[in-house]
Structures are given as structure tokens and as C-alpha cells.
């Protein structure tokens, strides 16, 4: 009742502060007689669907950026959906960098929102304590703390005794430590939404409650309008912030927009005040090993959690307009209640007020969804907050508004981009099963390289069963099964499958033997998951279009392969790919696995609308076998009866050949690792035959299967950058040593050329750098994985983007970007070669720093023969 009163009070304050609402009230004698006193406009620049924290945040930020012709539609009342039931915890302790930045911005926004709008938001800076019951949990908290500290967010790892000093009711008998973030806060979520709506309304945004959107109209691939139960609004942009209804709304139009999310029941407990009411400034407690969170609430507590056996709901489709409290289920909440009483035993005599059960939406990978639809220009989405809507609301609304106004956000949001998903993730059965795994994972310890278990074996190579029978261990990328490594006969499979650690993993020696075989004999890696497009034309349209859209020169002789970037206007990588010229008018393009939707949409939106120019996604048509190693040439020569030496088959060459009985095999002399070898693109009907022939012929050359972990080790020690890990839309070729893949003077303009010319003249503000850990014990020390802070002369200069153990150097290698920040102002300065070479570097792994040697070019020895690590001179380098 008190919670409802606060919401209604905020509602009244918002309407009192809003002149349009005052006019509506004067004209209306009764809400039932005249529910819609103001008619909808016939047209608008932007229509936003959803009046919760996401919709109001987008409206607020768009209006702040100068867009005024905006209409926000809410099917019920503002903030009456999931936002109304949100626990109101604003937490910045996030493992994903972009989520951390969104939460940090949200915290700062909410802090000043009450002063800006006059609407009370209930903002209270209480801090938060994340508890660790195990050493592995403490390590994960230390990794998060390292990221928070370098961002300037106060954070410290504390002892159990310090936990009691901050929160006297906490039982610490089973704790090994905790993380304290003093600037985390509490808010009234509904009041924050109303405050954002108030500010947006003052800036000209029109807000209409009790208005249902039935569908969005799309013509020629672009949004043209919105149909509602009160008429049509023509618009250029539509923003789907419909929360748990976003999936159905996306599928309601003639041009479906896939928004993969699904609701689960989420429970939390409200109590009456304690005899001695809890202080309003008491820190929020998160106990992930107990699967619960605890915050103060009006002198009592609010406590909820993420149970191991969640209850999905609304799989069949839409539910009620406004979310009501769902049915109580004390049996289901029992384990969480037990965990609460173990953590705070003094609560046993506390009187319970209510068990709240409300829907919460989750996504297939536990990250929220934002961005533009790949199928409908002008259709934007912001939804699927995985129970962190209030933490992300401010930052997510800001980034989406920037995306709409400027064409791109101010940070790399690829981990959240709608285009990371394909249509395969929109199956309701898949979503229902996946969110039953995702919700418990909110609290589960996530060590490096963990994998989802549900929704698997969805996209597989024709070789899947054959490889599985030989001991393949699988991971999933974009729904595609890919081999991590192969377990040799006689190994304890159970131990390997349950090997989860931040230290040296159990697969270390297995991957080492695969790497050794790649360097000394020949290995086969199934790389069928890579995205493959064919682009062709009747005339020169294909070449002219690709020359404009790619940075390297593609006007090469037929049969040549070109490594190139697909850049944006700022020179950043939208894609990093290899393109083979099959004929004068036909090109074959190979891209990373997770580029399938993004790259297709990017090209489709920029290629000319010409019937003589065609683009086809042929990913499913070809199985790709990567033959890596010095004996790959012997295997292929014997199978094809054709000379495969460098004189006859030079590097970066593509030729259609016969292998065994199979014709039409596209053979390319690249391996994506820097090692010698070939990739065979095989029509799927021949895949099993060619694989069998390769394995049989390769027996005398020591052939074996290998997986992506070996590939990762090989490419990182060669200083090869991969898109999505090292490269992104904010990284240019000039910043990562790939100037040789750019032809600034190729005779015609290309996208990003001006930005690259400016960088060439003025210098770059970050440099891709290779680090070799020098005082790191592989057996005993924590391993670097990715995201570790880099320090130069004791000052923070960047983060790692990839890490792997180099079995050749017998040391860990980290790749990452080095920035140069002014010591006094923090301003970014140009990064020179001397700046890189003259620094003393350390890599921070969970709070412990290890000395590292920085290099701008890979070791020459890695491209010739293997040497022992004590024979490798760390100062010597060679440009690839």
C-alpha cells in the first residue's frame, strides 16, 4: 500500500507539473466519459511505444538532443508495467564494459533528476556489498573491481569483518570476502520514469496513455507509420520499448522484427519495519552464491532472487495491459527465503507484508537488446533488461538516442546490438527453454569460456556427428556448434566437462598438442560457421560498389584473395573480412560468424538498388575445412593431383579444384592463423567425402583434428586481430597496424577514407599492442582472459581485448589498446611508437599486477621455426 501511494503521489506530481495534463483535466469531467481528451497527431518524426523506464528515457534523451516531434504511446498508464515492480536497485557492478558504463551514467542521471524536474525520485546513495562464499566468487568480484576502479568508480574488496561494520545484520560465518561499491543507489523506479516523462514533456514530447499500438507499417524496407486503436500516425522512426510485449509487437507487422526475449516470474518479499527500523542509508546486499539480493524498504527489507528452477510465462502471447501482482507461490520462493534467513538470521521474527510476483524479461545471452532492425530501417528497439532495467535505463536511453540522431552511439554497443541475433533465436520454444537457463545464470559463477547448455545443436556442420564421435567438445557461436578441442581417447571426459576455473584449465595440454601438430604436421579445423556471401553483377556494378564500401583495393586479378575492412564514416570496422575474386564480375566474401545479420544489413542498406547486382548468403551452402600446418600442402597435392607449392599456389590465392571425387571445391591459401595451409570451401553434399579423403590421406603426415582454442592461441601469438573481440566500429586500421590493408590512393573514394586520411596526418589516439607476460607463473597464477586493465609506468592506459597462452613462446600473450591520457587533464593525446616502446607495462589480473613486455609487431621467429622461450629475444620484432 505504501509503495502504491508513492507511485500515485509521483503520478500526481507529474501531472501537476505538466501544463498539457492540467489542460486535459480542466476539459475532462470524468476519465471514463472522456478517456482520450487529446487526439493523436496525424504525423510525427518519432513514435515510441512503451511508457516504462526505457521509453521515457529514450524520449528524454531525444528531446535533450534537439528532436521535438516525438510521440510516446503507453497502452496503460506510465510506469505501470515491469517498471512499477522494479526493486529500484541501481548497481554499477557489471562484468560487461558497456553495461557498466550504462549503469554508471544512469546513477549520475538519477542523482540530479529530482532537481531538474521537481519530481521526487527517492534517490538515496546507499552503496552495495556483493558477498563471496568461495574463492572463485571473490576472484570474479576482484575482476569487476579492477574495471570499476580504472573507470573512476570507487570500489574496494573488503573482509568479512568489514561487511559487519557496514551492515550489522549480515551473517558472515561462510564468507571469504566481499566487494563494496559506495556510490550504488536506490530509487523509486516508477518515480524516475515519471520524472523523465516530465522533462521530456516540457521539451515538447507528446505523451498519450491508454493507447495501444497494433502494428508498424513498413514500405520499401523503411518505417512509414504506426497503427493504433485510436488511429494512424505517420512517422520516420519507431522505437519498440514495449518490455515483455516487445516480442509480440515485433511480430505484429507485415515485416516481422525479431526481438528474442521471454518473460519469467520474478519474486521478492516485502516486510513490515523492524522493531528498530533499518536505516535508509544501509547498503544493498547482493549474495550471488545464495542467489538473493536484500535492500532496505521503509524500515523493513525487500529481498528477492533468481531461483534455480524459474517459471517462464506468457509463452502463448500477450497478457493483460497493465501488469498486476501475479499469484503468490511460497513453495517456489522457499529456497530463496531460506537463503535470506541464513544470511540475516535476525529476521526470523519479522512480519511479512507481501510476496510480490511480477514478470521480468530475459534475453538468450543475458544482455539487453538495443539498436536498429536489420529488416526495417527506422525501427529501433530497446528491451530485454534481464532484471537490470533501472540500472541500465538512463544509459541505454542515451545510447539509443545518440544512435538515432547521429547514426551511431558514442560507445561500442555491439555486445547489445539486436543484430547479434538471427531469426533462429526467435523460436518461442527456444526462448522458453533458454530463459529457464538464463535466470539462474544471473547468480551462477561464470568463469571464462563457459557455454549455454540449452538451445544447442541448432546449427551444425554436416560433419557434426563424425567429429562428435572423435571426442569433440563443443561451444556455440551465433547458434552454430563449433569445436573447442578434441578429447583424446582415455581422458576423463567428466572432469574436462566440469573444468571451470580462472586458473590453468584442464584442457591446457590437449590444446597444446593440437597447436604442436598445426606447427609441425597438419591439422583440420571445421570452420563452417563463418559467414559467406556471394556478390555478383552483369556488368561492373559489383566491383564499383565493393570498391566504395571496402578500404582495400578489390580490383585484383581473378583468383586473388584480399583482406579488407568494411568501414564506417569514422573509419571504424563494421566488418573485417576476406574477399576472393571468383571472376571479373563475381566475389566471394568470408566474414566472422556473428557478422551474418549485421553485415547483410549493412551491405543491403548501402548497395545500389540495381536488378543487375545480386547478393546471396551462401553460409549454409559450404562446409569449410581449415588445413593448417607445413604438411597441408602434401595432403592437398596428393588428393588433387595438382602442385600446391608456393610457386604454383601463392599466398592469398583462390582456385576451384577437385579433391577426391568431389568437384567445385574452392581452395584458398589462407588459414586465419599466420601458419601455412589452406581453407577448403566444400559444397555441403561433398563435405563428408572430402573430410574422409583428407583424414585418410593425412594419416602418413600425422594429421589430427583440432578446435578453435588452438586457432585462438595461434592467431594471438601472431598478433592477428579478430573482429568482435579486438576490432569494432570504433577501431580503425590505422590504430591496429593494418594500414597495409587500406589503399588510400586506389583511384576512387571509399567509406571512411576521409577519417583515415585525417588520422594519417594527425596521428592516432590508441594503438593495438601485444603484451608478453614476464613474471607470470602459468601453473599457479590467475590467467588473463580479456578485459584486464593495462598500466604504463603505473598509470592506466587501456584494457586487453584478447588473451591466450602461446605454446611457442611458453608465455601468456595479451592483445589490447594503449591510450595516452594527459596526466593533469585526462585528455587523450596522440599515441606514438616511442610512447609505446618507452613505457614499463603491467597487466592487472583480478587486482594483481604482472609485468609485461609491449610490442607493436609479432616475433619473426614465429613465422619461421619454433625456438625455446629462453632463445626468443623479446625486443626483436618484425612487421608482418
Tab-separated table of N, CA, C and O in Angstrom, residues 142 364 511 804 838:
chain	number	residue	atom	x	y	z
A	142	UNK	N	36.860	-9.469	-7.780
A	142	UNK	CA	38.104	-8.695	-7.932
A	142	UNK	C	38.278	-8.241	-9.378
A	142	UNK	O	38.774	-7.134	-9.632
A	364	UNK	N	18.371	-14.266	-24.667
A	364	UNK	CA	19.114	-15.530	-24.783
A	364	UNK	C	20.541	-15.498	-24.273
A	364	UNK	O	21.111	-16.547	-23.992
A	511	UNK	N	45.034	-28.756	-25.879
A	511	UNK	CA	45.168	-27.694	-26.871
A	511	UNK	C	46.626	-27.532	-27.280
A	511	UNK	O	46.935	-27.296	-28.463
A	804	UNK	N	45.718	-15.305	-24.672
A	804	UNK	CA	45.883	-16.745	-24.876
A	804	UNK	C	47.286	-17.130	-24.446
A	804	UNK	O	48.205	-16.297	-24.420
A	838	UNK	N	58.706	3.041	-24.953
A	838	UNK	CA	59.485	3.567	-23.828
A	838	UNK	C	58.802	3.384	-22.465
A	838	UNK	O	59.288	3.876	-21.456
